mmCIF file of C-alpha atoms in Angstrom:
data_model
loop_
_atom_site.group_PDB
_atom_site.id
_atom_site.type_symbol
_atom_site.label_atom_id
_atom_site.label_comp_id
_atom_site.label_asym_id
_atom_site.label_seq_id
_atom_site.Cartn_x
_atom_site.Cartn_y
_atom_site.Cartn_z
ATOM 1 C CA UNK A 177 -2.013 25.348 -3.400
ATOM 2 C CA UNK A 178 -4.785 24.443 -6.079
ATOM 3 C CA UNK A 179 -7.850 22.878 -5.200
ATOM 4 C CA UNK A 180 -9.165 25.488 -2.763
ATOM 5 C CA UNK A 181 -11.812 28.010 -3.734
ATOM 6 C CA UNK A 182 -11.751 30.846 -1.422
ATOM 7 C CA UNK A 183 -12.292 29.947 2.099
ATOM 8 C CA UNK A 184 -14.373 27.048 1.159
ATOM 9 C CA UNK A 185 -13.951 23.752 -0.664
ATOM 10 C CA UNK A 186 -15.280 22.928 -4.113
ATOM 11 C CA UNK A 187 -18.583 20.928 -3.497
ATOM 12 C CA UNK A 188 -19.512 17.761 -4.885
ATOM 13 C CA UNK A 189 -21.489 17.994 -8.343
ATOM 14 C CA UNK A 190 -19.212 21.078 -9.317
ATOM 15 C CA UNK A 191 -16.840 21.096 -12.166
ATOM 16 C CA UNK A 192 -13.146 21.640 -11.791
ATOM 17 C CA UNK A 193 -11.016 23.833 -14.325
ATOM 18 C CA UNK A 194 -10.284 20.620 -16.422
ATOM 19 C CA UNK A 195 -14.184 20.073 -16.814
ATOM 20 C CA UNK A 196 -14.148 17.229 -14.406
ATOM 21 C CA UNK A 197 -17.046 16.563 -12.057
ATOM 22 C CA UNK A 198 -16.403 16.337 -8.360
ATOM 23 C CA UNK A 199 -17.986 13.119 -7.414
ATOM 24 C CA UNK A 200 -18.826 11.638 -4.207
ATOM 25 C CA UNK A 201 -16.223 8.538 -3.565
ATOM 26 C CA UNK A 202 -18.982 5.916 -3.156
ATOM 27 C CA UNK A 203 -20.564 6.705 -6.759
ATOM 28 C CA UNK A 204 -17.102 7.241 -8.220
ATOM 29 C CA UNK A 205 -16.094 3.739 -7.046
ATOM 30 C CA UNK A 206 -19.162 1.688 -7.203
ATOM 31 C CA UNK A 207 -21.737 3.215 -9.524
ATOM 32 C CA UNK A 208 -19.983 5.287 -12.104
ATOM 33 C CA UNK A 209 -19.614 3.317 -15.268
ATOM 34 C CA UNK A 210 -16.127 1.822 -16.004
ATOM 35 C CA UNK A 211 -14.182 1.582 -19.465
ATOM 36 C CA UNK A 212 -11.653 -0.972 -20.268
ATOM 37 C CA UNK A 213 -7.902 0.214 -21.181
ATOM 38 C CA UNK A 214 -4.933 -1.618 -21.911
ATOM 39 C CA UNK A 215 -1.988 0.037 -19.982
ATOM 40 C CA UNK A 216 1.346 -0.513 -18.258
ATOM 41 C CA UNK A 217 1.200 -0.237 -14.316
ATOM 42 C CA UNK A 218 3.010 3.113 -14.742
ATOM 43 C CA UNK A 219 0.376 4.456 -16.903
ATOM 44 C CA UNK A 220 -2.311 3.447 -14.490
ATOM 45 C CA UNK A 221 -0.475 5.480 -11.780
ATOM 46 C CA UNK A 222 -1.108 8.493 -14.046
ATOM 47 C CA UNK A 223 -4.753 7.742 -14.736
ATOM 48 C CA UNK A 224 -5.434 7.379 -11.278
ATOM 49 C CA UNK A 225 -3.503 10.673 -10.143
ATOM 50 C CA UNK A 226 -5.580 12.260 -12.949
ATOM 51 C CA UNK A 227 -8.770 11.352 -11.058
ATOM 52 C CA UNK A 228 -7.438 12.156 -7.526
ATOM 53 C CA UNK A 229 -7.705 16.037 -7.211
ATOM 54 C CA UNK A 230 -3.943 16.035 -6.346
ATOM 55 C CA UNK A 231 -2.713 19.312 -5.125
ATOM 56 C CA UNK A 232 1.078 18.825 -4.884
ATOM 57 C CA UNK A 233 3.378 16.083 -6.242
ATOM 58 C CA UNK A 234 7.244 16.029 -6.135
ATOM 59 C CA UNK A 235 9.275 13.595 -8.011
ATOM 60 C CA UNK A 236 12.790 12.028 -7.975
ATOM 61 C CA UNK A 237 13.767 9.476 -10.725
ATOM 62 C CA UNK A 238 14.653 5.994 -9.718
ATOM 63 C CA UNK A 239 13.887 2.870 -11.263
ATOM 64 C CA UNK A 240 11.253 1.376 -11.681
ATOM 65 C CA UNK A 241 9.212 4.246 -10.879
ATOM 66 C CA UNK A 242 10.721 7.157 -13.046
ATOM 67 C CA UNK A 243 8.237 6.893 -15.859
ATOM 68 C CA UNK A 244 5.369 7.030 -13.466
ATOM 69 C CA UNK A 245 6.846 10.324 -11.857
ATOM 70 C CA UNK A 246 7.402 11.849 -15.329
ATOM 71 C CA UNK A 247 3.754 10.905 -16.324
ATOM 72 C CA UNK A 248 2.626 12.797 -13.276
ATOM 73 C CA UNK A 249 4.569 15.701 -14.550
ATOM 74 C CA UNK A 250 2.568 15.412 -17.735
ATOM 75 C CA UNK A 251 -0.547 15.785 -15.663
ATOM 76 C CA UNK A 252 0.751 18.869 -14.165
ATOM 77 C CA UNK A 253 1.426 20.262 -17.566
ATOM 78 C CA UNK A 254 -2.047 19.548 -18.657
ATOM 79 C CA UNK A 255 -3.521 21.202 -15.655
ATOM 80 C CA UNK A 256 -4.590 17.993 -13.773
ATOM 81 C CA UNK A 257 -2.108 18.415 -10.649
ATOM 82 C CA UNK A 258 -1.980 21.627 -8.773
ATOM 83 C CA UNK A 259 1.828 22.121 -8.249
ATOM 84 C CA UNK A 260 4.734 19.832 -9.324
ATOM 85 C CA UNK A 261 8.392 19.759 -8.574
ATOM 86 C CA UNK A 262 11.478 17.872 -8.832
ATOM 87 C CA UNK A 263 13.367 17.153 -5.774
ATOM 88 C CA UNK A 264 17.090 17.325 -5.056
ATOM 89 C CA UNK A 265 17.189 13.758 -3.622
ATOM 90 C CA UNK A 266 14.874 11.035 -2.433
ATOM 91 C CA UNK A 267 15.283 12.278 1.115
ATOM 92 C CA UNK A 268 14.505 15.826 -0.149
ATOM 93 C CA UNK A 269 11.278 14.772 -2.015
ATOM 94 C CA UNK A 270 9.713 13.377 1.206
ATOM 95 C CA UNK A 271 10.743 16.464 3.278
ATOM 96 C CA UNK A 272 8.967 18.485 0.492
ATOM 97 C CA UNK A 273 6.150 16.397 0.573
ATOM 98 C CA UNK A 274 5.685 16.933 4.221
ATOM 99 C CA UNK A 275 5.972 20.643 3.700
ATOM 100 C CA UNK A 276 3.008 20.630 1.330
ATOM 101 C CA UNK A 277 0.756 18.256 3.465
ATOM 102 C CA UNK A 278 1.642 20.430 6.322
ATOM 103 C CA UNK A 279 0.111 23.484 4.414
ATOM 104 C CA UNK A 280 -3.047 21.499 3.808
ATOM 105 C CA UNK A 281 -2.319 19.959 0.329
ATOM 106 C CA UNK A 282 -3.250 16.497 -0.982
ATOM 107 C CA UNK A 283 0.104 15.385 -1.763
ATOM 108 C CA UNK A 284 1.349 12.420 -4.171
ATOM 109 C CA UNK A 285 4.860 10.985 -4.745
ATOM 110 C CA UNK A 286 6.656 7.909 -5.814
ATOM 111 C CA UNK A 287 9.873 6.090 -5.117
ATOM 112 C CA UNK A 288 11.516 2.748 -4.861
ATOM 113 C CA UNK A 289 14.230 0.639 -3.453
ATOM 114 C CA UNK A 290 17.392 2.578 -2.380
ATOM 115 C CA UNK A 291 15.308 5.654 -2.703
ATOM 116 C CA UNK A 292 12.920 4.315 0.004
ATOM 117 C CA UNK A 293 15.901 3.670 2.224
ATOM 118 C CA UNK A 294 17.343 7.107 1.574
ATOM 119 C CA UNK A 295 14.302 8.834 2.397
ATOM 120 C CA UNK A 296 13.188 6.559 5.204
ATOM 121 C CA UNK A 297 13.595 9.101 8.148
ATOM 122 C CA UNK A 298 10.818 10.991 6.635
ATOM 123 C CA UNK A 299 8.215 8.131 6.845
ATOM 124 C CA UNK A 300 7.976 7.959 10.538
ATOM 125 C CA UNK A 301 7.935 11.667 10.758
ATOM 126 C CA UNK A 302 4.875 11.750 8.156
ATOM 127 C CA UNK A 303 3.039 9.392 10.649
ATOM 128 C CA UNK A 304 3.754 11.219 13.779
ATOM 129 C CA UNK A 305 2.840 14.395 12.292
ATOM 130 C CA UNK A 306 -0.365 12.924 11.044
ATOM 131 C CA UNK A 307 0.238 13.845 7.304
ATOM 132 C CA UNK A 308 -1.917 11.957 4.894
ATOM 133 C CA UNK A 309 0.634 12.002 2.098
ATOM 134 C CA UNK A 310 0.102 8.912 -0.245
ATOM 135 C CA UNK A 311 3.358 7.334 -1.919
ATOM 136 C CA UNK A 312 3.476 4.498 -4.392
ATOM 137 C CA UNK A 313 6.415 2.169 -3.699
ATOM 138 C CA UNK A 314 7.310 0.576 -6.944
ATOM 139 C CA UNK A 315 9.484 -2.160 -4.882
ATOM 140 C CA UNK A 316 12.814 -3.449 -6.137
ATOM 141 C CA UNK A 317 16.138 -4.935 -5.088
ATOM 142 C CA UNK A 318 17.742 -3.012 -2.233
ATOM 143 C CA UNK A 319 20.788 -5.474 -1.480
ATOM 144 C CA UNK A 320 24.100 -5.237 -2.743
ATOM 145 C CA UNK A 321 25.065 -6.208 -5.418
ATOM 146 C CA UNK A 322 22.377 -3.887 -6.427
ATOM 147 C CA UNK A 323 19.470 -5.149 -8.737
ATOM 148 C CA UNK A 324 16.885 -2.856 -10.352
ATOM 149 C CA UNK A 325 14.521 -6.085 -10.734
ATOM 150 C CA UNK A 326 11.447 -6.627 -8.259
ATOM 151 C CA UNK A 327 12.290 -7.710 -4.620
ATOM 152 C CA UNK A 328 9.906 -6.799 -1.736
ATOM 153 C CA UNK A 329 12.514 -6.655 1.105
ATOM 154 C CA UNK A 330 12.115 -3.153 1.314
ATOM 155 C CA UNK A 331 8.569 -3.345 2.588
ATOM 156 C CA UNK A 332 10.155 -5.146 5.734
ATOM 157 C CA UNK A 333 11.685 -1.637 6.525
ATOM 158 C CA UNK A 334 8.130 0.068 6.278
ATOM 159 C CA UNK A 335 6.223 -2.101 8.702
ATOM 160 C CA UNK A 336 6.735 0.005 11.852
ATOM 161 C CA UNK A 337 6.856 3.355 10.522
ATOM 162 C CA UNK A 338 3.345 4.166 11.241
ATOM 163 C CA UNK A 339 2.084 4.046 7.734
ATOM 164 C CA UNK A 340 -1.007 2.419 6.120
ATOM 165 C CA UNK A 341 0.645 -0.174 3.718
ATOM 166 C CA UNK A 342 -1.642 -1.715 0.989
ATOM 167 C CA UNK A 343 -0.151 -4.037 -1.399
ATOM 168 C CA UNK A 344 -1.526 -4.348 -5.153
ATOM 169 C CA UNK A 345 -1.486 -7.484 -6.708
ATOM 170 C CA UNK A 346 -2.433 -6.182 -10.387
ATOM 171 C CA UNK A 347 -2.774 -2.951 -12.297
ATOM 172 C CA UNK A 348 -6.519 -3.150 -11.349
ATOM 173 C CA UNK A 349 -5.684 -3.248 -7.586
ATOM 174 C CA UNK A 350 -3.148 -0.451 -8.112
ATOM 175 C CA UNK A 351 -5.586 1.972 -9.870
ATOM 176 C CA UNK A 352 -8.422 1.362 -7.136
ATOM 177 C CA UNK A 353 -5.861 1.501 -4.239
ATOM 178 C CA UNK A 354 -4.478 4.908 -5.319
ATOM 179 C CA UNK A 355 -7.882 6.236 -5.369
ATOM 180 C CA UNK A 356 -9.483 4.663 -2.381
ATOM 181 C CA UNK A 357 -6.244 5.202 -0.264
ATOM 182 C CA UNK A 358 -6.969 8.978 -0.169
ATOM 183 C CA UNK A 359 -10.346 8.461 1.433
ATOM 184 C CA UNK A 360 -9.146 6.280 4.037
ATOM 185 C CA UNK A 361 -6.066 8.160 4.945
ATOM 186 C CA UNK A 362 -7.747 11.447 4.872
ATOM 187 C CA UNK A 363 -10.476 10.365 7.401
ATOM 188 C CA UNK A 364 -10.067 12.636 10.562
ATOM 189 C CA UNK A 365 -9.858 9.454 12.969
ATOM 190 C CA UNK A 366 -7.125 7.940 10.681
ATOM 191 C CA UNK A 367 -5.149 10.808 9.140
ATOM 192 C CA UNK A 368 -2.049 9.080 8.326
ATOM 193 C CA UNK A 369 0.368 8.397 5.454
ATOM 194 C CA UNK A 370 -0.585 5.693 3.074
ATOM 195 C CA UNK A 371 1.865 3.644 1.138
ATOM 196 C CA UNK A 372 0.481 1.865 -2.047
ATOM 197 C CA UNK A 373 2.924 -0.931 -2.732
ATOM 198 C CA UNK A 374 3.281 -2.566 -6.157
ATOM 199 C CA UNK A 375 5.836 -5.064 -7.414
ATOM 200 C CA UNK A 376 8.142 -3.088 -9.837
ATOM 201 C CA UNK A 377 8.454 -4.375 -13.316
ATOM 202 C CA UNK A 378 5.827 -7.036 -12.698
ATOM 203 C CA UNK A 379 3.170 -4.537 -12.891
ATOM 204 C CA UNK A 380 4.781 -1.185 -13.505
ATOM 205 C CA UNK A 381 6.414 -2.276 -16.917
ATOM 206 C CA UNK A 382 3.833 -5.014 -18.264
ATOM 207 C CA UNK A 383 0.494 -4.140 -19.567
ATOM 208 C CA UNK A 384 -2.959 -5.306 -18.351
ATOM 209 C CA UNK A 385 -6.574 -4.637 -18.994
ATOM 210 C CA UNK A 386 -7.959 -2.101 -16.283
ATOM 211 C CA UNK A 387 -11.368 -1.084 -15.794
ATOM 212 C CA UNK A 388 -11.114 2.592 -15.221
ATOM 213 C CA UNK A 389 -13.630 5.151 -13.803
ATOM 214 C CA UNK A 390 -14.736 7.892 -16.243
ATOM 215 C CA UNK A 391 -11.945 10.414 -17.118
ATOM 216 C CA UNK A 392 -14.464 13.481 -16.537
ATOM 217 C CA UNK A 393 -14.992 12.310 -12.930
ATOM 218 C CA UNK A 394 -12.615 13.251 -10.000
ATOM 219 C CA UNK A 395 -12.552 12.995 -6.123
ATOM 220 C CA UNK A 396 -13.621 15.589 -3.851
ATOM 221 C CA UNK A 397 -10.769 17.878 -2.652
ATOM 222 C CA UNK A 398 -8.820 17.061 0.499
ATOM 223 C CA UNK A 399 -10.233 19.030 3.520
ATOM 224 C CA UNK A 400 -7.501 20.346 5.562
ATOM 225 C CA UNK A 401 -9.829 21.463 8.151
ATOM 226 C CA UNK A 402 -10.963 18.198 9.104
ATOM 227 C CA UNK A 403 -7.367 17.319 10.249
ATOM 228 C CA UNK A 404 -7.164 16.132 13.741
ATOM 229 C CA UNK A 405 -4.041 18.350 14.076
ATOM 230 C CA UNK A 406 -4.057 22.063 13.033
ATOM 231 C CA UNK A 407 -2.241 22.638 9.502
ATOM 232 C CA UNK A 408 1.036 24.630 9.975
ATOM 233 C CA UNK A 409 0.161 25.865 13.383
ATOM 234 C CA UNK A 410 3.359 26.154 15.492
ATOM 235 C CA UNK A 411 1.251 26.456 18.912
ATOM 236 C CA UNK A 412 -0.423 23.078 18.016
ATOM 237 C CA UNK A 413 0.745 19.471 18.411
ATOM 238 C CA UNK A 414 2.459 17.682 16.949
ATOM 239 C CA UNK A 415 4.671 20.554 15.414
ATOM 240 C CA UNK A 416 5.023 22.232 18.718
ATOM 241 C CA UNK A 417 5.872 19.153 20.444
ATOM 242 C CA UNK A 418 8.773 18.660 17.876
ATOM 243 C CA UNK A 419 10.295 21.979 19.055
ATOM 244 C CA UNK A 420 8.794 22.854 22.647
ATOM 245 C CA UNK A 421 11.719 22.311 25.382
ATOM 246 C CA UNK A 422 9.814 20.070 27.607
ATOM 247 C CA UNK A 423 9.749 17.404 24.953
ATOM 248 C CA UNK A 424 13.369 17.387 24.419
ATOM 249 C CA UNK A 425 14.339 16.941 28.042
ATOM 250 C CA UNK A 426 15.127 13.590 30.036
ATOM 251 C CA UNK A 427 12.005 13.208 31.953
ATOM 252 C CA UNK A 428 8.988 11.236 32.663
ATOM 253 C CA UNK A 429 6.501 13.697 30.986
ATOM 254 C CA UNK A 430 8.673 13.739 27.886
ATOM 255 C CA UNK A 431 8.706 10.019 27.515
ATOM 256 C CA UNK A 432 4.981 9.600 28.126
ATOM 257 C CA UNK A 433 4.390 12.492 25.385
ATOM 258 C CA UNK A 434 6.272 10.593 23.027
ATOM 259 C CA UNK A 435 5.156 6.927 24.059
ATOM 260 C CA UNK A 436 1.402 8.182 24.055
ATOM 261 C CA UNK A 437 1.590 9.708 20.526
ATOM 262 C CA UNK A 438 3.233 6.574 19.180
ATOM 263 C CA UNK A 439 0.455 4.438 20.561
ATOM 264 C CA UNK A 440 -2.107 6.897 18.952
ATOM 265 C CA UNK A 441 -0.614 6.559 15.651
ATOM 266 C CA UNK A 442 -0.907 2.757 15.778
ATOM 267 C CA UNK A 443 -4.535 3.037 16.991
ATOM 268 C CA UNK A 444 -5.403 5.245 14.059
ATOM 269 C CA UNK A 445 -3.967 2.376 11.916
ATOM 270 C CA UNK A 446 -6.511 0.039 13.543
ATOM 271 C CA UNK A 447 -9.217 2.528 13.269
ATOM 272 C CA UNK A 448 -8.709 2.674 9.336
ATOM 273 C CA UNK A 449 -9.981 -0.957 9.149
ATOM 274 C CA UNK A 450 -13.960 0.279 9.268
ATOM 275 C CA UNK A 451 -13.126 2.488 6.377
ATOM 276 C CA UNK A 452 -10.877 0.194 4.459
ATOM 277 C CA UNK A 453 -13.004 -3.227 4.632
ATOM 278 C CA UNK A 454 -15.926 -1.682 2.605
ATOM 279 C CA UNK A 455 -14.046 -0.232 -0.049
ATOM 280 C CA UNK A 456 -11.643 -3.155 -0.819
ATOM 281 C CA UNK A 457 -14.374 -5.753 -0.010
ATOM 282 C CA UNK A 458 -12.548 -6.897 2.910
ATOM 283 C CA UNK A 459 -8.683 -6.950 3.931
ATOM 284 C CA UNK A 460 -8.176 -10.382 2.395
ATOM 285 C CA UNK A 461 -9.443 -12.571 -0.291
ATOM 286 C CA UNK A 462 -10.087 -16.393 -0.040
ATOM 287 C CA UNK A 463 -10.138 -19.044 -2.359
ATOM 288 C CA UNK A 464 -10.976 -22.440 -1.735
ATOM 289 C CA UNK A 465 -11.272 -21.890 2.134
ATOM 290 C CA UNK A 466 -11.996 -25.569 3.130
ATOM 291 C CA UNK A 467 -8.773 -26.747 1.779
ATOM 292 C CA UNK A 468 -6.164 -28.125 4.169
ATOM 293 C CA UNK A 469 -3.381 -26.739 2.046
ATOM 294 C CA UNK A 470 -3.231 -23.139 1.903
ATOM 295 C CA UNK A 471 -1.174 -20.669 -0.065
ATOM 296 C CA UNK A 472 -1.044 -17.123 1.468
ATOM 297 C CA UNK A 473 0.801 -14.142 0.322
ATOM 298 C CA UNK A 474 0.580 -10.489 -1.076
ATOM 299 C CA UNK A 475 1.366 -8.682 -4.431
ATOM 300 C CA UNK A 476 2.315 -10.619 -7.394
ATOM 301 C CA UNK A 477 3.057 -13.770 -5.268
ATOM 302 C CA UNK A 478 -0.650 -14.012 -5.037
ATOM 303 C CA UNK A 479 -0.821 -14.134 -8.854
ATOM 304 C CA UNK A 480 1.857 -17.205 -8.844
ATOM 305 C CA UNK A 481 -0.150 -18.903 -6.380
ATOM 306 C CA UNK A 482 -3.113 -18.851 -8.283
ATOM 307 C CA UNK A 483 -1.174 -20.406 -10.941
ATOM 308 C CA UNK A 484 -0.013 -23.183 -8.548
ATOM 309 C CA UNK A 485 -3.394 -23.872 -7.745
ATOM 310 C CA UNK A 486 -4.394 -24.438 -11.013
ATOM 311 C CA UNK A 487 -1.371 -26.879 -11.577
ATOM 312 C CA UNK A 488 -2.831 -28.615 -8.525
ATOM 313 C CA UNK A 489 -6.315 -28.803 -9.780
ATOM 314 C CA UNK A 490 -5.243 -30.367 -13.045
ATOM 315 C CA UNK A 491 -3.816 -33.265 -10.651
ATOM 316 C CA UNK A 492 -7.018 -33.283 -8.778
ATOM 317 C CA UNK A 493 -5.501 -31.798 -5.754
ATOM 318 C CA UNK A 494 -7.556 -29.021 -3.848
ATOM 319 C CA UNK A 495 -5.348 -26.180 -2.650
ATOM 320 C CA UNK A 496 -6.555 -22.755 -1.363
ATOM 321 C CA UNK A 497 -5.342 -19.138 -1.361
ATOM 322 C CA UNK A 498 -5.604 -16.119 0.602
ATOM 323 C CA UNK A 499 -4.666 -12.849 -0.657
ATOM 324 C CA UNK A 500 -3.648 -10.135 1.955
ATOM 325 C CA UNK A 501 -4.496 -6.764 0.497
ATOM 326 C CA UNK A 502 -3.386 -4.614 3.549
ATOM 327 C CA UNK A 503 -0.074 -5.277 5.604
ATOM 328 C CA UNK A 504 -1.091 -2.211 7.773
ATOM 329 C CA UNK A 505 -3.254 -2.876 9.267
ATOM 330 C CA UNK A 506 -2.611 -6.594 9.327
ATOM 331 C CA UNK A 507 -5.666 -8.886 8.950
ATOM 332 C CA UNK A 508 -5.039 -10.731 12.071
ATOM 333 C CA UNK A 509 -8.535 -11.787 12.945
ATOM 334 C CA UNK A 510 -9.437 -12.350 9.296
ATOM 335 C CA UNK A 511 -6.237 -14.824 8.861
ATOM 336 C CA UNK A 512 -7.031 -16.867 11.963
ATOM 337 C CA UNK A 513 -10.594 -17.236 10.563
ATOM 338 C CA UNK A 514 -9.512 -18.175 7.012
ATOM 339 C CA UNK A 515 -6.771 -20.433 7.962
ATOM 340 C CA UNK A 516 -8.416 -22.340 11.054
ATOM 341 C CA UNK A 517 -8.791 -25.683 9.328
ATOM 342 C CA UNK A 518 -5.462 -25.308 7.091
ATOM 343 C CA UNK A 519 -3.028 -28.148 8.153
ATOM 344 C CA UNK A 520 -0.137 -26.776 5.811
ATOM 345 C CA UNK A 521 0.377 -23.121 4.952
ATOM 346 C CA UNK A 522 2.858 -22.050 2.289
ATOM 347 C CA UNK A 523 3.925 -18.414 2.036
ATOM 348 C CA UNK A 524 5.698 -17.521 -1.189
ATOM 349 C CA UNK A 525 7.549 -14.406 -1.239
ATOM 350 C CA UNK A 526 9.705 -12.315 -3.645
ATOM 351 C CA UNK A 527 12.514 -11.499 -1.013
ATOM 352 C CA UNK A 528 14.996 -13.559 1.104
ATOM 353 C CA UNK A 529 13.854 -12.479 4.553
ATOM 354 C CA UNK A 530 10.607 -14.006 4.570
ATOM 355 C CA UNK A 531 8.870 -10.968 6.438
ATOM 356 C CA UNK A 532 5.340 -12.199 5.371
ATOM 357 C CA UNK A 533 5.679 -15.512 6.723
ATOM 358 C CA UNK A 534 7.069 -13.998 10.220
ATOM 359 C CA UNK A 535 3.841 -11.796 10.375
ATOM 360 C CA UNK A 536 1.730 -14.791 9.756
ATOM 361 C CA UNK A 537 3.460 -16.696 12.138
ATOM 362 C CA UNK A 538 3.127 -14.240 14.774
ATOM 363 C CA UNK A 539 -0.533 -14.150 14.872
ATOM 364 C CA UNK A 540 -1.674 -17.821 14.141
ATOM 365 C CA UNK A 541 -2.015 -20.499 16.663
ATOM 366 C CA UNK A 542 -0.145 -23.787 15.815
ATOM 367 C CA UNK A 543 2.308 -21.772 13.739
ATOM 368 C CA UNK A 544 4.151 -24.858 12.948
ATOM 369 C CA UNK A 545 1.612 -25.230 10.021
ATOM 370 C CA UNK A 546 3.597 -22.178 8.367
ATOM 371 C CA UNK A 547 6.101 -22.937 5.817
ATOM 372 C CA UNK A 548 8.225 -20.002 5.006
ATOM 373 C CA UNK A 549 8.604 -20.242 1.169
ATOM 374 C CA UNK A 550 9.369 -20.618 -1.614
ATOM 375 C CA UNK A 551 11.682 -17.385 -1.588
ATOM 376 C CA UNK A 552 13.059 -15.840 -4.462
ATOM 377 C CA UNK A 553 15.133 -12.628 -4.549
ATOM 378 C CA UNK A 554 17.112 -9.937 -6.468
ATOM 379 C CA UNK A 555 14.759 -10.022 -9.289
ATOM 380 C CA UNK A 556 14.194 -13.821 -9.889
ATOM 381 C CA UNK A 557 10.900 -14.643 -11.103
ATOM 382 C CA UNK A 558 8.684 -17.234 -9.372
ATOM 383 C CA UNK A 559 7.260 -20.015 -11.806
ATOM 384 C CA UNK A 560 4.169 -21.424 -10.209
ATOM 385 C CA UNK A 561 5.938 -24.892 -10.447
ATOM 386 C CA UNK A 562 8.442 -23.600 -7.880
ATOM 387 C CA UNK A 563 5.502 -23.306 -5.470
ATOM 388 C CA UNK A 564 4.316 -26.679 -6.432
ATOM 389 C CA UNK A 565 7.562 -28.219 -5.819
ATOM 390 C CA UNK A 566 7.918 -26.414 -2.466
ATOM 391 C CA UNK A 567 4.610 -27.859 -1.291
ATOM 392 C CA UNK A 568 5.315 -31.346 -2.614
ATOM 393 C CA UNK A 569 8.728 -31.388 -1.130
ATOM 394 C CA UNK A 570 7.483 -29.998 2.132
ATOM 395 C CA UNK A 571 4.665 -32.537 2.882
ATOM 396 C CA UNK A 572 7.104 -35.638 1.683
ATOM 397 C CA UNK A 573 9.406 -34.391 4.419
ATOM 398 C CA UNK A 574 6.672 -34.454 6.929
ATOM 399 C CA UNK A 575 5.703 -37.898 6.130
ATOM 400 C CA UNK A 576 2.907 -37.166 3.714
ATOM 401 C CA UNK A 577 3.675 -39.580 1.009
ATOM 402 C CA UNK A 578 0.404 -38.626 -0.941
ATOM 403 C CA UNK A 579 -1.199 -35.089 -1.255
ATOM 404 C CA UNK A 580 -4.850 -34.766 0.124
ATOM 405 C CA UNK A 581 -7.167 -35.095 -2.755
ATOM 406 C CA UNK A 582 -10.513 -33.291 -2.986
#
């Protein structure tokens, strides 16, 4: 795979074959000058990968990530990605990504909606094998009748795979999360796959201003020798565990082996917090923390919540907001602290199931405060007026004839 020089790794400060300077992540993220560009979310994915020292990428087209995967192919043609290939199916793509990661490569891919579900078996395998693969989920409808429009239901299927899951609100988040995600996922005490989630079309196919790091600077290469499990060594776990007869038998040792490893994967998710918090400036973002009415969500539902707050502000009504940046690890302590004074908590979501509201209810005391909604699904938009209406209706039903002014 590309990116390895002899038996050693390219050093920070050295220059790669494209003339990019390999730069310390802290300097790249926080000290390097940034320039503004007007890009679609798909173009942002390309620009982030261009700066990520990616060794291997596998692509398979499915709306709305097809353009992004094609643009990564252009990076391969231009020499910014080590190896690139098209998979036979979404399932095959994720298996081929695993092969590259087992071999010590930094791997990147994209998928969406039905592609996510078709490939699903691979994701817990990645986590159990401790493969720090990065995949961008450009989420879309999965229900029949099928929709290619935005719907975050597929995230609900990903929650217990053992992957890190970060949900981008904006194109700026998407750019930063792709680059910063590798740094966290590849830490030896973490070393898990990471899903960077972005709402399809709302971000991937619209243009926004993005502050980008210099084009001539790139992340340090992945060091496979820092992995907590040996790369492609059939005598070392977890690969040996997958084929060794004792694991396949029905006995107490076999059960304990599997159970302890699953617990270790989840412990690694929790260990990622200390690396994620400084890179993302916390796992959540809070606006108007002292408000009694709070809107809490992730992704572009947060953007709609911001507009709803503005509409309430025009009426002289104070409403707060919590943006959840990481779904795994889930910011339990942060949410408890941010919502301790809230009397009414609303969770707008672009799906019919309300999985985010369920996550929030599960960790909050007095969770009767949580209202699961409003919900839109199947690709429908969520005008901020819908959030306003949901809040007003819910408070009226609770006997609150007048909203709390502040």
